[in-house]
Amino acid sequence: MILQVALDHEIEIPHYCYHPGLSIVANCRICLAEVWAPNPRNDNKLEPIPKLLPTCQATAGEGQVVYTDSPKAIANQKAVMEYLLINHPVDCPVCDQAGECYLQDYAYQYGRGVSRFHEQKIKQLKKDLGPHVLLYADRCIMCTRCVRFTQEVTGTSELLVQGRGATEQIDVFPGIALDNELSANVIDICPVGALLDKDFLFQQRVWYLKRTPSIDGLTSSGDNIWIEHNQGKIYRLRPRTNMDVNTWWITDEVRYGWKFVHDENRLTLPAIRGEDPYERTEAPLAYESAYAKTNELLDAAKHIAVVISPMLTCEDAYLLARYVLEHDAEVTLSIGPVPRHGKDKTFPGGFTLYAEKAPNARGVRRVLEKFSANVLDYEAFLGRLRSNKGIDTLLITGNYASDWVTEDFIKALGKGADRAVILIDTLPTALTDRTAVVIPGATWAEKTGTFENVNNRLQAFDRAIKPIDYCKSEAQIALDLEADRTGEAPAVYDAKQTRRTMADVHALSEFVNDVHLPPEAQTVESDMELVEL
Ligand code: SF4
Ligand code: FES
């Protein structure tokens, strides 16, 4: 279509109802342009097509000339904008969409600047459509993107157009909420402030948000996302278009799963059993003694077992495994529990929701297998723990979004009476109080690294926010522990450098050749600053 060709060449034609992931309905009429095309019945002479054409629905052809700024095209744009704004409340100062609203942008670029409408506007009520979505009906321009999304992508058809003419509005069927696993994508595709996110409502003006390209850190999908944040706090996650992975969408569980990053119970200081971490006034001292104690325990160990969580990055796994192997060449390496919920589910639009709820089980295994031919999965590890009295010291990593420690695990640990446990984790669990040393880890949003998704695609991502309080990435902790052991100055973790080392030293060349890097140029910094008065 002409519009898509123009967009592919970074030429803007205003559009509301067109979305590349949905069927074309050409109902908003803002994209109309004057098209001249060669006429085969007149020696292919260039002739104007009498009516303006919707560029979203008209095929691009050889030799065409498209005018989007001719007097006719401009007159149409002004007329469409005027009609769309007739009943619009123009409540931008209190609208969450302000700053990223196509109605605002196009009113500025293509509108007339003043309203000629003096009659009473039709008012529509705000509606609660489902667990995540609110509808401000009088801001809606009836582009029907949201309706088509529920019909074509999810196949759930919760949304419909109700009524006719000036009083028509988007609605749900009585008693049926907009509650499917992809429901919040309608908020992103709504070009105006009609569909808003309950979770983000009035939380932050969008021009203060910085966005960092990242990867889903909660499930095995490897969905490409933007983490949007300000002053060290995450405010929302949104899909980042990648036609090879998630196209334009993400699931609601990925979109809202980041809350544990700011959980008030996060582990934030290292602790040694029997010592009060708060007695030390400074975090570096707490780290110093936690590192010394860890090295002391591992040096004294007869046989060490390591559990590397599938929530960690490949770089974390590599540096931790390398560190522990210095202590025990026969170390038992295993992967932490990989949660699964239900079955994979593919929606009619082709998007798949994966049952596996860990971002990097494959990547961790890929790395660990370079160190040991016999990497255990979690069940096998529990079996080994129950039967093998030889394991006397464990290094365990967690970093799950919720409590992950099962009774089985605690029981299996208890089989060896004096087993020492060193834990690197983010949230307190039943294990935290049973450990000799606890070191606080950083969530995926607080570090750089690489995940391998369910389709074996290696994707690197950037750090969105600094680690909370005194937390550190597991990779940095491993480097610090190495330095504490050798007495050298600790290296500062660098993801790219680590991947090069992985390739050079351990023949993991895919971490240099096959990693999909985040789009550097697209890290958008806000050009405004909040000034406290
Ligand atoms: S609610 Fe938004 S996406 Fe749905 S029809 Fe209205 S403007 Fe379009
Ligand atoms: S974008 Fe073409 S008619 Fe709406």
Coordinates of C-alpha atoms and ligand atoms in Angstrom, one line a residue:
M1 CA 0.0 0.0 0.0
I2 CA 1.1 3.6 -0.7
L3 CA 1.1 4.4 3.1
Q4 CA 3.3 1.5 4.0
V5 CA 5.8 2.3 1.2
A6 CA 5.9 5.8 2.5
L7 CA 6.4 4.8 6.1
D8 CA 9.1 2.3 5.1
H9 CA 11.0 5.2 3.5
E10 CA 10.4 7.4 6.6
I11 CA 8.0 9.7 4.8
E12 CA 5.1 10.6 7.0
I13 CA 1.5 10.4 5.9
P14 CA -0.9 10.9 8.8
H15 CA -2.9 7.8 9.7
Y16 CA -5.1 6.6 12.5
C17 CA -6.9 3.4 11.6
Y18 CA -4.1 1.8 9.7
H19 CA -1.8 -0.6 11.7
P20 CA 0.5 -3.0 10.0
G21 CA -0.6 -5.8 12.2
L22 CA -4.3 -5.5 11.5
S23 CA -6.6 -5.6 8.5
I24 CA -7.2 -2.4 6.5
V25 CA -10.5 -0.7 6.9
A26 CA -9.7 2.8 5.7
N27 CA -12.3 4.5 8.0
C28 CA -10.5 7.4 9.5
R29 CA -9.8 9.1 6.1
I30 CA -6.9 11.3 7.4
C31 CA -4.4 9.5 5.0
L32 CA -6.2 10.5 1.8
A33 CA -3.8 11.8 -0.9
E34 CA -4.0 13.0 -4.4
V35 CA -2.6 10.3 -6.7
W36 CA -1.5 10.6 -10.3
A37 CA -0.9 7.4 -12.2
P38 CA 0.2 6.4 -15.7
N39 CA -3.0 5.7 -17.8
P40 CA -2.4 2.6 -20.0
R41 CA -5.3 3.8 -22.3
N42 CA -3.5 7.1 -23.0
D43 CA 0.1 6.1 -23.8
N44 CA 0.8 5.7 -20.0
K45 CA 0.6 9.4 -19.6
L46 CA 0.5 10.6 -16.0
E47 CA -3.1 11.5 -15.1
P48 CA -4.8 12.5 -11.8
I49 CA -7.1 9.9 -10.3
P50 CA -10.3 12.1 -9.9
K51 CA -10.9 11.3 -6.2
L52 CA -8.5 11.4 -3.3
L53 CA -7.4 7.9 -2.4
P54 CA -6.9 6.4 1.0
T55 CA -3.2 5.7 0.9
C56 CA -3.5 2.9 3.5
Q57 CA -5.8 1.0 1.1
A58 CA -4.4 1.9 -2.4
T59 CA -1.7 -0.2 -3.9
A60 CA 1.5 1.5 -4.8
G61 CA 2.3 1.3 -8.5
E62 CA 5.2 1.9 -10.9
G63 CA 5.3 5.5 -12.0
Q64 CA 2.7 6.9 -9.5
V65 CA 3.1 10.3 -8.1
V66 CA 1.4 10.9 -4.7
Y67 CA 0.7 14.3 -3.3
T68 CA 0.0 14.5 0.4
D69 CA 0.4 18.2 0.6
S70 CA -1.6 19.4 -2.4
P71 CA -4.5 21.8 -1.7
K72 CA -7.0 19.0 -2.0
A73 CA -5.1 16.7 0.4
I74 CA -4.5 19.5 2.9
A75 CA -8.2 20.5 2.8
N76 CA -9.1 16.9 3.5
Q77 CA -6.7 16.6 6.5
K78 CA -8.1 19.8 8.0
A79 CA -11.7 18.6 7.5
V80 CA -11.0 15.2 9.1
M81 CA -9.2 16.8 12.1
E82 CA -12.1 19.2 12.6
Y83 CA -14.7 16.4 12.5
L84 CA -12.6 14.3 14.9
L85 CA -12.3 17.1 17.4
I86 CA -16.0 18.1 17.3
N87 CA -16.9 16.0 20.3
H88 CA -13.5 15.5 21.8
P89 CA -13.2 17.0 25.3
V90 CA -9.7 18.4 24.6
D91 CA -8.6 17.5 28.1
C92 CA -5.0 17.0 27.2
P93 CA -3.7 18.4 30.6
V94 CA -5.3 15.5 32.5
C95 CA -4.8 12.8 29.8
D96 CA -2.1 10.2 30.2
Q97 CA -1.7 10.0 26.4
A98 CA -0.6 13.6 26.1
G99 CA 2.9 13.7 24.7
E100 CA 2.4 10.5 22.7
C101 CA -1.0 11.2 21.2
Y102 CA -1.6 11.2 17.4
L103 CA -4.6 13.4 17.8
Q104 CA -2.4 16.1 19.5
D105 CA 0.4 15.7 17.0
Y106 CA -1.9 15.8 13.9
A107 CA -4.0 18.6 15.3
Y108 CA -0.8 20.6 15.5
Q109 CA 0.5 19.5 12.1
Y110 CA -2.7 19.2 10.0
G111 CA -5.5 20.8 12.0
R112 CA -6.8 24.3 11.8
G113 CA -5.8 25.6 15.3
V114 CA -9.3 27.0 16.2
S115 CA -12.6 25.3 16.7
R116 CA -15.7 26.5 14.8
F117 CA -18.0 24.3 16.8
H118 CA -20.0 26.2 19.4
E119 CA -22.7 23.7 20.1
Q120 CA -22.9 21.3 23.0
K121 CA -20.4 18.4 22.8
I122 CA -21.7 14.9 23.3
K123 CA -20.3 13.5 26.5
Q124 CA -19.6 9.8 27.0
L125 CA -18.8 8.0 30.2
K126 CA -15.5 6.5 31.3
K127 CA -15.7 2.7 31.3
D128 CA -13.9 -0.1 33.0
L129 CA -13.3 -2.6 30.2
G130 CA -11.2 -5.2 32.1
P131 CA -8.4 -5.8 34.6
H132 CA -6.0 -3.6 32.8
V133 CA -7.9 -1.2 30.5
L134 CA -10.0 1.9 31.0
L135 CA -12.0 3.5 28.2
Y136 CA -12.4 7.3 28.1
A137 CA -15.1 7.0 25.4
D138 CA -15.3 10.7 24.5
R139 CA -11.7 10.7 23.5
C140 CA -12.2 7.9 21.0
I141 CA -12.0 8.6 17.3
M142 CA -13.6 5.2 16.2
C143 CA -10.6 4.0 14.3
T144 CA -11.6 0.4 15.4
R145 CA -8.0 -0.7 15.8
C146 CA -8.9 -2.1 19.3
V147 CA -11.9 -4.0 17.9
R148 CA -9.9 -5.5 15.1
F149 CA -7.2 -6.5 17.5
T150 CA -9.5 -8.6 19.6
Q151 CA -11.1 -10.1 16.5
E152 CA -7.9 -10.8 14.4
V153 CA -5.0 -11.2 16.8
T154 CA -6.5 -12.7 20.0
G155 CA -9.7 -14.1 18.4
T156 CA -11.5 -13.3 21.6
S157 CA -13.8 -10.5 20.2
E158 CA -14.5 -8.8 23.5
L159 CA -14.8 -5.4 22.0
L160 CA -17.4 -4.1 19.6
V161 CA -18.8 -0.9 18.1
Q162 CA -22.0 0.0 19.8
G163 CA -24.6 2.5 18.5
R164 CA -24.5 4.6 15.3
G165 CA -23.4 8.0 14.0
A166 CA -22.3 10.6 16.5
T167 CA -23.2 8.5 19.5
E168 CA -21.4 5.3 18.5
Q169 CA -18.8 4.1 21.0
I170 CA -16.5 1.2 21.8
D171 CA -17.9 -1.3 24.3
V172 CA -17.7 -4.8 25.7
F173 CA -20.5 -7.3 25.7
P174 CA -22.5 -7.2 28.9
G175 CA -20.8 -9.3 31.5
I176 CA -17.8 -10.0 29.4
A177 CA -14.6 -8.2 30.3
L178 CA -11.6 -7.5 28.1
D179 CA -9.6 -10.1 29.8
N180 CA -7.3 -12.1 27.5
E181 CA -3.6 -12.7 27.8
L182 CA -2.8 -10.0 25.3
S183 CA -5.4 -7.5 26.4
A184 CA -3.2 -4.5 27.2
N185 CA -1.9 -4.3 23.6
V186 CA -5.0 -2.3 22.8
I187 CA -3.6 0.5 25.0
D188 CA -0.5 0.7 22.8
I189 CA -2.4 0.6 19.5
C190 CA -5.1 3.2 20.5
P191 CA -3.7 6.2 18.7
V192 CA -5.4 8.6 21.1
G193 CA -6.1 8.7 24.9
A194 CA -9.2 6.6 24.8
L195 CA -7.8 3.3 26.0
L196 CA -5.6 3.8 29.0
D197 CA -3.5 1.6 31.3
K198 CA -4.9 1.4 34.8
D199 CA -1.5 0.5 36.1
F200 CA 0.1 3.6 34.6
L201 CA -2.8 5.9 35.1
F202 CA -1.6 9.3 36.3
Q203 CA 1.8 7.8 37.4
Q204 CA 4.1 9.9 35.2
R205 CA 4.0 12.4 32.3
V206 CA 5.4 10.5 29.4
W207 CA 7.9 13.1 28.4
Y208 CA 9.9 12.4 31.6
L209 CA 10.3 8.8 30.8
K210 CA 13.5 7.4 29.4
R211 CA 13.3 4.1 27.5
T212 CA 15.8 1.4 27.3
P213 CA 15.7 -1.5 24.8
S214 CA 15.4 -4.8 26.7
I215 CA 14.2 -8.4 26.5
D216 CA 11.4 -10.1 28.4
G217 CA 13.1 -11.2 31.6
L218 CA 10.2 -13.4 32.9
T219 CA 9.3 -16.0 30.3
S220 CA 11.1 -17.9 27.6
S221 CA 9.6 -15.9 24.7
G222 CA 12.5 -13.5 24.3
D223 CA 9.9 -10.7 23.5
N224 CA 11.6 -7.5 22.6
I225 CA 10.5 -4.7 25.0
W226 CA 11.1 -1.1 26.0
I227 CA 11.6 -0.5 29.7
E228 CA 10.4 3.0 30.4
H229 CA 11.7 4.5 33.6
N230 CA 12.6 7.8 35.3
Q231 CA 15.0 8.5 38.2
G232 CA 15.7 4.8 38.9
K233 CA 12.1 3.7 38.9
I234 CA 10.3 1.6 36.3
Y235 CA 6.9 2.9 35.2
R236 CA 5.9 0.7 32.4
L237 CA 7.0 -2.0 29.9
R238 CA 5.9 -1.8 26.3
P239 CA 6.5 -4.0 23.2
R240 CA 9.4 -3.2 20.9
T241 CA 8.6 -4.2 17.4
N242 CA 10.7 -7.2 16.2
M243 CA 9.1 -9.1 13.3
D244 CA 11.4 -12.1 14.0
V245 CA 10.2 -12.5 17.6
N246 CA 7.1 -10.8 19.0
T247 CA 6.0 -8.7 16.0
W248 CA 4.2 -5.7 17.7
W249 CA 2.8 -7.4 20.8
I250 CA 3.7 -8.6 24.3
T251 CA 1.6 -10.6 26.8
D252 CA 0.1 -8.9 29.9
E253 CA 2.3 -11.2 32.1
V254 CA 5.4 -9.7 30.5
R255 CA 4.0 -6.1 30.6
Y256 CA 3.1 -6.2 34.3
G257 CA 5.6 -8.8 35.6
W258 CA 8.3 -6.2 36.6
K259 CA 6.8 -5.2 39.9
F260 CA 9.1 -7.4 41.9
V261 CA 12.0 -5.2 40.8
H262 CA 10.7 -2.5 43.3
D263 CA 9.4 -4.9 45.9
E264 CA 10.0 -3.4 49.3
N265 CA 11.2 -6.7 50.6
R266 CA 14.1 -6.9 48.1
L267 CA 17.4 -8.2 49.6
T268 CA 19.6 -5.2 49.5
L269 CA 22.6 -5.9 51.8
P270 CA 24.9 -9.0 52.1
A271 CA 24.4 -10.9 55.3
I272 CA 26.3 -13.6 57.2
R273 CA 24.4 -16.0 59.5
G274 CA 24.7 -14.9 63.1
E275 CA 25.8 -11.4 62.2
D276 CA 23.6 -8.3 61.9
P277 CA 24.3 -6.7 58.5
Y278 CA 23.1 -3.3 59.8
E279 CA 25.7 -3.3 62.5
R280 CA 28.2 -2.4 59.8
T281 CA 27.6 1.1 58.8
E282 CA 28.8 0.8 55.2
A283 CA 27.8 -1.6 52.5
P284 CA 31.4 -2.1 51.2
L285 CA 32.3 -3.6 54.6
A286 CA 29.3 -5.9 54.5
Y287 CA 30.4 -7.1 51.0
E288 CA 34.0 -7.5 52.1
S289 CA 33.1 -9.9 54.9
A290 CA 30.5 -11.7 52.8
Y291 CA 33.1 -12.3 50.1
A292 CA 35.7 -13.4 52.6
K293 CA 33.2 -15.8 54.2
T294 CA 32.1 -17.2 50.8
N295 CA 35.7 -17.9 49.8
E296 CA 36.5 -19.4 53.2
L297 CA 33.5 -21.8 52.9
L298 CA 34.3 -22.8 49.3
D299 CA 38.0 -23.3 50.1
A300 CA 37.1 -25.6 52.9
A301 CA 34.5 -27.5 50.9
K302 CA 35.0 -31.2 50.0
H303 CA 32.5 -31.1 47.2
I304 CA 30.6 -28.1 45.9
A305 CA 27.3 -28.0 44.1
V306 CA 26.1 -25.0 42.2
V307 CA 22.6 -24.1 41.1
I308 CA 22.5 -21.5 38.4
S309 CA 19.0 -20.0 38.0
P310 CA 17.4 -19.8 34.5
M311 CA 16.6 -16.2 35.4
L312 CA 20.3 -15.3 35.2
T313 CA 22.0 -14.1 32.0
C314 CA 24.5 -16.2 30.1
E315 CA 27.3 -13.9 31.3
D316 CA 26.2 -14.3 34.9
A317 CA 26.2 -18.1 34.5
Y318 CA 29.6 -18.1 32.8
L319 CA 31.4 -15.9 35.4
L320 CA 29.9 -17.8 38.4
A321 CA 30.8 -21.2 36.9
R322 CA 34.3 -20.0 36.1
Y323 CA 34.7 -18.8 39.7
V324 CA 33.4 -22.0 41.4
L325 CA 35.5 -24.2 39.2
E326 CA 38.6 -22.6 40.6
H327 CA 37.6 -24.1 43.9
D328 CA 36.5 -27.5 42.9
A329 CA 37.2 -29.0 39.4
E330 CA 34.6 -31.7 40.1
V331 CA 31.8 -29.3 41.1
T332 CA 28.2 -30.4 40.5
L333 CA 26.6 -28.0 38.1
S334 CA 22.9 -27.8 37.8
I335 CA 20.1 -25.5 36.5
G336 CA 17.6 -24.0 38.9
P337 CA 13.9 -24.8 38.6
V338 CA 12.3 -23.8 35.3
P339 CA 8.6 -22.9 36.1
R340 CA 6.0 -24.0 33.6
H341 CA 2.4 -22.9 33.6
G342 CA 0.0 -24.8 31.4
K343 CA 0.7 -25.3 27.7
D344 CA 2.0 -23.1 24.9
K345 CA -0.9 -21.2 23.4
T346 CA -0.9 -19.8 19.8
F347 CA -3.5 -17.1 19.1
P348 CA -5.3 -16.9 15.8
G349 CA -3.1 -13.9 14.8
G350 CA 0.0 -16.2 15.1
F351 CA 1.4 -14.8 18.4
T352 CA 2.5 -17.5 20.9
L353 CA 2.4 -17.4 24.7
Y354 CA 4.9 -19.8 26.1
A355 CA 4.3 -22.0 29.1
E356 CA 7.9 -21.8 30.2
K357 CA 8.3 -18.9 32.6
A358 CA 12.1 -18.4 32.7
P359 CA 14.0 -16.3 30.2
N360 CA 17.3 -18.2 29.9
A361 CA 17.1 -22.0 30.7
R362 CA 18.7 -22.7 27.3
G363 CA 21.4 -20.1 27.6
V364 CA 22.4 -21.2 31.1
R365 CA 22.6 -24.8 29.9
R366 CA 24.6 -23.8 26.8
V367 CA 27.2 -22.1 29.0
L368 CA 27.4 -24.7 31.8
E369 CA 27.9 -27.5 29.3
K370 CA 31.2 -25.9 28.3
F371 CA 32.4 -26.6 31.9
S372 CA 30.9 -30.0 32.5
A373 CA 29.5 -32.8 30.4
N374 CA 26.9 -33.6 33.0
V375 CA 24.8 -30.5 33.8
L376 CA 21.9 -31.6 35.9
D377 CA 18.4 -30.3 35.6
Y378 CA 16.7 -29.3 38.8
E379 CA 14.9 -32.7 39.4
A380 CA 18.1 -34.6 38.9
F381 CA 19.9 -32.2 41.2
L382 CA 17.3 -32.7 44.0
G383 CA 17.8 -36.5 43.6
R384 CA 21.6 -36.0 43.9
L385 CA 21.2 -33.8 46.9
R386 CA 19.0 -36.4 48.6
S387 CA 21.3 -39.3 48.0
N388 CA 24.8 -37.8 47.8
K389 CA 26.2 -37.1 51.2
G390 CA 29.4 -35.8 49.6
I391 CA 28.0 -32.4 48.7
D392 CA 28.8 -30.3 51.7
T393 CA 28.7 -26.7 50.3
L394 CA 26.2 -25.2 47.9
L395 CA 26.2 -21.9 45.9
I396 CA 22.6 -21.2 45.0
T397 CA 21.2 -18.4 42.8
G398 CA 17.5 -17.4 42.6
N399 CA 16.4 -14.1 41.1
Y400 CA 12.8 -15.3 40.5
A401 CA 9.9 -12.9 40.4
S402 CA 8.3 -14.6 43.4
D403 CA 9.0 -17.2 46.1
W404 CA 10.6 -20.2 44.3
V405 CA 11.8 -22.4 47.1
T406 CA 9.8 -25.6 47.5
E407 CA 9.4 -27.7 50.5
D408 CA 11.1 -30.5 48.6
F409 CA 14.2 -28.4 48.2
I410 CA 14.4 -27.5 51.8
K411 CA 14.0 -31.2 52.8
A412 CA 16.6 -32.3 50.2
L413 CA 19.0 -29.7 51.6
G414 CA 18.4 -31.0 55.1
K415 CA 19.6 -34.5 54.2
G416 CA 23.2 -33.4 54.6
A417 CA 23.2 -32.1 58.2
D418 CA 26.0 -29.5 58.0
R419 CA 25.7 -28.3 54.4
A420 CA 26.7 -24.7 54.1
V421 CA 24.6 -22.7 51.7
I422 CA 25.7 -19.5 50.0
L423 CA 22.8 -17.8 48.4
I424 CA 22.6 -15.0 45.8
D425 CA 19.0 -13.9 45.5
T426 CA 16.7 -11.0 45.1
L427 CA 13.7 -11.7 47.3
P428 CA 13.5 -13.4 50.8
T429 CA 12.4 -17.0 50.7
A430 CA 12.3 -20.0 53.0
L431 CA 15.9 -20.5 52.1
T432 CA 17.2 -17.1 53.1
D433 CA 17.3 -17.9 56.9
R434 CA 18.9 -21.3 56.3
T435 CA 22.0 -19.9 54.6
A436 CA 25.5 -19.2 55.8
V437 CA 25.9 -16.2 53.5
V438 CA 23.3 -14.2 51.5
I439 CA 24.4 -11.8 48.8
P440 CA 21.7 -9.5 47.1
G441 CA 21.5 -10.0 43.3
A442 CA 20.2 -7.6 40.7
T443 CA 17.1 -8.2 38.5
W444 CA 17.4 -8.3 34.7
A445 CA 16.2 -4.6 34.5
E446 CA 19.3 -3.6 36.5
K447 CA 22.0 -5.3 34.4
T448 CA 23.2 -6.0 30.9
G449 CA 23.5 -9.5 29.5
T450 CA 22.2 -12.0 27.1
F451 CA 19.2 -14.4 27.1
E452 CA 18.5 -17.3 24.8
N453 CA 14.9 -17.7 24.1
V454 CA 12.7 -20.7 23.5
N455 CA 13.7 -20.7 19.8
N456 CA 17.4 -20.6 20.6
R457 CA 17.8 -16.9 19.6
L458 CA 20.5 -15.1 21.6
Q459 CA 19.5 -11.6 22.4
A460 CA 21.6 -9.0 24.4
F461 CA 19.9 -6.3 26.4
D462 CA 20.9 -3.1 28.2
R463 CA 20.6 -2.1 31.8
A464 CA 17.6 0.1 32.3
I465 CA 18.1 1.3 35.9
K466 CA 20.9 1.2 38.3
P467 CA 20.8 -1.7 40.8
I468 CA 18.5 -0.9 43.8
D469 CA 20.3 0.1 46.9
Y470 CA 23.5 -2.1 47.3
C471 CA 22.5 -4.9 45.0
K472 CA 24.9 -6.1 42.3
S473 CA 24.6 -8.3 39.2
E474 CA 25.6 -11.9 39.7
A475 CA 28.3 -11.4 37.1
Q476 CA 29.8 -8.5 39.2
I477 CA 29.5 -10.6 42.4
A478 CA 31.5 -13.4 40.6
L479 CA 34.2 -11.0 39.6
D480 CA 34.4 -9.5 43.1
L481 CA 34.6 -13.0 44.6
E482 CA 37.4 -13.9 42.2
A483 CA 39.3 -10.7 43.1
D484 CA 38.8 -11.4 46.9
R485 CA 40.3 -14.8 46.4
T486 CA 43.3 -13.7 44.4
G487 CA 43.9 -10.4 46.2
E488 CA 43.8 -8.5 42.9
A489 CA 41.7 -5.4 42.3
P490 CA 38.1 -6.4 41.2
A491 CA 37.3 -6.0 37.5
V492 CA 34.2 -4.0 36.6
Y493 CA 31.8 -6.2 34.7
D494 CA 31.5 -5.5 31.0
A495 CA 29.0 -7.6 29.1
K496 CA 30.7 -7.3 25.7
Q497 CA 34.1 -8.0 27.1
T498 CA 32.7 -11.1 28.9
R499 CA 31.2 -12.4 25.7
R500 CA 34.5 -12.0 23.9
T501 CA 36.2 -13.9 26.7
M502 CA 33.5 -16.6 26.5
A503 CA 34.2 -17.0 22.8
D504 CA 38.0 -16.9 23.1
V505 CA 38.6 -19.1 26.2
H506 CA 35.6 -21.5 26.1
A507 CA 34.8 -21.7 22.4
L508 CA 31.5 -20.0 22.9
S509 CA 31.9 -18.2 19.6
E510 CA 28.1 -17.8 19.2
F511 CA 28.3 -15.1 21.9
V512 CA 30.3 -12.9 19.5
N513 CA 28.9 -14.0 16.2
D514 CA 25.2 -14.8 16.7
V515 CA 24.0 -12.4 19.5
H516 CA 21.3 -10.0 18.4
L517 CA 22.3 -6.7 20.0
P518 CA 19.8 -4.0 21.2
P519 CA 19.4 -1.0 18.9
E520 CA 21.8 1.4 20.5
A521 CA 20.6 4.5 18.7
Q522 CA 17.1 4.1 19.9
T523 CA 17.9 4.6 23.6
V524 CA 15.8 7.8 23.9
E525 CA 16.7 10.2 26.7
S526 CA 14.0 12.7 27.7
D527 CA 14.8 16.3 26.7
M528 CA 12.9 17.7 29.7
E529 CA 13.8 17.6 33.3
L530 CA 11.5 17.7 36.3
V531 CA 12.5 20.6 38.6
E532 CA 11.3 20.4 42.2
L533 CA 10.3 23.9 43.4
Ligands
SF4_1 S1 -10.7 3.2 21.6 FE1 -8.9 3.9 20.6 S2 -8.3 2.1 19.3 FE2 -10.4 1.8 19.9 S3 -11.6 2.8 18.3 FE3 -11.4 4.3 19.8 S4 -9.5 5.4 19.2 FE4 -9.5 3.5 18.1
FES2 S1 -5.3 5.4 7.8 FE1 -6.1 5.4 5.9 S2 -8.2 5.8 6.2 FE2 -7.4 5.6 8.2

